[in-house]
Amino acid sequence: MFVAQSFAKNFGLYNERIGNLTVVVSDNSTLTAFKSQMSLIVRANWSNPPNHGAKIVHMILTNPDMCKQWHECIQ
């Protein structure tokens, strides 16, 4: 199962390419093969992706006051 998530809109971080891909597999051999292939794809496309937006999201989600304020804003 693949789950893609973007934080561009709900954090107001347009053009920052903030998001993630979560993959659920049934066994370790599938995970190992998947990680190997994804590493090749990611490396070929984004040698050194920007981390500015990711730092902002991390700061908000790990600070209880900021996280609470963010939750209130998106409700």
Coordinates of N, CA and C in Angstrom, one line a residue:
M1 N 0.8 -1.2 0.0 CA 0.0 0.0 0.0 C 0.9 1.2 0.0
F2 N 0.5 2.2 -0.8 CA 1.2 3.5 -0.9 C 0.3 4.6 -0.4
V3 N 0.8 5.5 0.4 CA 0.1 6.6 0.9 C 1.0 7.9 0.7
A4 N 0.5 8.8 -0.2 CA 1.2 10.0 -0.4 C 0.6 11.1 0.3
Q5 N 1.4 12.0 0.9 CA 0.8 13.1 1.7 C 1.6 14.4 1.4
S6 N 0.9 15.4 1.2 CA 1.5 16.7 0.9 C 1.1 17.7 2.0
F7 N 2.1 18.5 2.4 CA 1.8 19.6 3.4 C 1.8 21.0 2.8
A8 N 1.9 21.1 1.5 CA 2.0 22.4 0.8 C 0.8 23.3 1.2
K9 N -0.4 22.7 1.1 CA -1.6 23.6 1.3 C -1.8 23.8 2.8
N10 N -1.8 22.7 3.6 CA -2.2 22.9 5.0 C -1.2 23.5 5.9
F11 N 0.0 23.7 5.4 CA 1.1 24.5 6.1 C 1.4 25.8 5.4
G12 N 0.7 26.0 4.2 CA 1.0 27.3 3.5 C 2.4 27.3 2.9
L13 N 2.9 26.2 2.6 CA 4.3 26.1 2.1 C 4.4 25.8 0.6
Y14 N 3.7 26.6 -0.2 CA 3.7 26.3 -1.6 C 5.1 26.4 -2.2
N15 N 5.4 25.6 -3.2 CA 6.7 25.6 -3.9 C 7.8 25.1 -3.0
E16 N 7.5 24.5 -1.8 CA 8.6 24.0 -0.9 C 8.7 22.5 -1.1
R17 N 7.7 21.8 -1.8 CA 7.7 20.4 -2.0 C 7.8 19.6 -0.7
I18 N 6.9 19.9 0.2 CA 6.9 19.3 1.5 C 5.8 18.1 1.5
G19 N 6.3 16.9 1.8 CA 5.4 15.8 1.8 C 6.1 14.5 2.1
N20 N 5.4 13.4 2.0 CA 6.1 12.1 2.2 C 5.3 11.0 1.5
L21 N 6.0 9.9 1.3 CA 5.4 8.7 0.8 C 5.6 7.6 1.8
T22 N 4.5 7.1 2.3 CA 4.5 6.0 3.2 C 4.2 4.7 2.5
V23 N 5.0 3.6 2.7 CA 4.8 2.4 2.0 C 4.6 1.3 3.1
V24 N 3.6 0.5 2.9 CA 3.4 -0.6 3.8 C 3.5 -1.9 3.0
V25 N 4.5 -2.8 3.5 CA 4.7 -4.0 2.8 C 4.6 -5.2 3.8
S26 N 4.5 -6.4 3.3 CA 4.2 -7.5 4.2 C 5.4 -8.3 4.6
D27 N 6.6 -8.0 4.0 CA 7.8 -8.7 4.5 C 9.0 -7.9 4.2
N28 N 10.1 -8.3 4.9 CA 11.3 -7.5 4.9 C 12.0 -7.6 3.5
S29 N 11.9 -8.7 2.8 CA 12.5 -8.8 1.5 C 11.9 -7.8 0.5
T30 N 10.6 -7.6 0.6 CA 9.9 -6.6 -0.3 C 10.4 -5.2 0.1
L31 N 10.5 -5.0 1.3 CA 10.9 -3.7 1.8 C 12.3 -3.4 1.3
T32 N 13.2 -4.3 1.4 CA 14.6 -4.1 1.0 C 14.7 -3.8 -0.5
A33 N 13.9 -4.6 -1.3 CA 13.9 -4.4 -2.8 C 13.3 -3.0 -3.1
F34 N 12.2 -2.6 -2.4 CA 11.6 -1.4 -2.7 C 12.5 -0.2 -2.3
K35 N 13.2 -0.3 -1.2 CA 14.1 0.8 -0.7 C 15.3 0.9 -1.7
S36 N 15.7 -0.2 -2.3 CA 16.8 -0.1 -3.2 C 16.4 0.6 -4.5
Q37 N 15.2 0.3 -5.0 CA 14.7 0.9 -6.2 C 14.4 2.4 -6.0
M38 N 13.8 2.7 -4.9 CA 13.4 4.1 -4.6 C 14.7 5.0 -4.4
S39 N 15.7 4.4 -3.8 CA 17.0 5.1 -3.7 C 17.5 5.5 -5.0
L40 N 17.5 4.7 -6.0 CA 17.9 5.0 -7.3 C 17.1 6.1 -8.0
I41 N 15.8 6.0 -7.8 CA 14.9 7.0 -8.4 C 15.1 8.4 -7.7
V42 N 15.1 8.4 -6.4 CA 15.2 9.6 -5.7 C 16.6 10.3 -6.0
R43 N 17.6 9.5 -6.0 CA 19.0 10.1 -6.2 C 19.1 10.7 -7.6
A44 N 18.4 10.0 -8.6 CA 18.5 10.5 -10.0 C 17.7 11.8 -10.2
N45 N 16.6 12.0 -9.4 CA 15.7 13.1 -9.5 C 16.1 14.3 -8.6
W46 N 16.5 14.0 -7.4 CA 16.7 15.0 -6.4 C 18.0 14.7 -5.7
S47 N 19.1 15.2 -6.2 CA 20.4 14.9 -5.6 C 20.5 15.5 -4.2
N48 N 20.0 16.7 -4.1 CA 20.1 17.4 -2.8 C 18.8 18.3 -2.6
P49 N 17.7 17.7 -2.2 CA 16.5 18.5 -2.1 C 16.5 19.5 -1.1
P50 N 15.8 20.6 -1.3 CA 15.8 21.7 -0.3 C 15.1 21.2 1.0
N51 N 15.6 21.7 2.2 CA 15.0 21.2 3.4 C 14.4 22.4 4.2
H52 N 14.3 23.6 3.6 CA 13.7 24.7 4.3 C 12.3 24.4 4.8
G53 N 11.4 24.0 3.9 CA 10.0 23.7 4.3 C 9.9 22.6 5.3
A54 N 10.8 21.5 5.2 CA 10.7 20.4 6.1 C 11.1 20.9 7.5
K55 N 12.0 21.8 7.6 CA 12.4 22.3 8.9 C 11.3 23.1 9.5
I56 N 10.5 23.9 8.7 CA 9.4 24.6 9.3 C 8.3 23.6 9.8
V57 N 8.0 22.6 9.0 CA 7.0 21.6 9.5 C 7.5 20.9 10.7
H58 N 8.7 20.5 10.8 CA 9.3 19.9 12.0 C 9.2 20.8 13.2
M59 N 9.5 22.1 13.0 CA 9.5 23.0 14.1 C 8.0 23.1 14.7
I60 N 7.1 23.2 13.8 CA 5.7 23.4 14.2 C 5.1 22.1 14.9
L61 N 5.4 21.0 14.3 CA 4.9 19.7 14.9 C 5.5 19.3 16.1
T62 N 6.8 19.7 16.4 CA 7.4 19.3 17.6 C 7.4 20.3 18.8
N63 N 6.8 21.5 18.5 CA 6.6 22.5 19.5 C 5.1 22.5 19.9
P64 N 4.8 22.1 21.2 CA 3.4 21.9 21.6 C 2.5 23.2 21.3
D65 N 3.1 24.3 21.6 CA 2.3 25.6 21.5 C 2.0 25.8 20.0
M66 N 3.0 25.7 19.2 CA 2.8 25.9 17.7 C 1.9 24.9 17.1
C67 N 2.1 23.6 17.5 CA 1.3 22.5 17.0 C -0.2 22.8 17.4
K68 N -0.5 23.2 18.6 CA -1.8 23.5 19.0 C -2.4 24.6 18.2
Q69 N -1.6 25.7 18.0 CA -2.1 26.8 17.1 C -2.4 26.4 15.7
W70 N -1.5 25.5 15.2 CA -1.7 25.0 13.8 C -3.0 24.2 13.7
H71 N -3.2 23.3 14.7 CA -4.5 22.5 14.7 C -5.7 23.4 14.8
E72 N -5.6 24.5 15.5 CA -6.8 25.4 15.6 C -7.0 26.1 14.3
C73 N -6.0 26.4 13.6 CA -6.1 27.1 12.3 C -6.7 26.2 11.2
I74 N -6.4 24.9 11.3 CA -6.9 24.1 10.2 C -8.3 23.5 10.4
Q75 N -8.8 23.7 11.6 CA -10.2 23.2 11.9 C -11.3 24.0 11.2

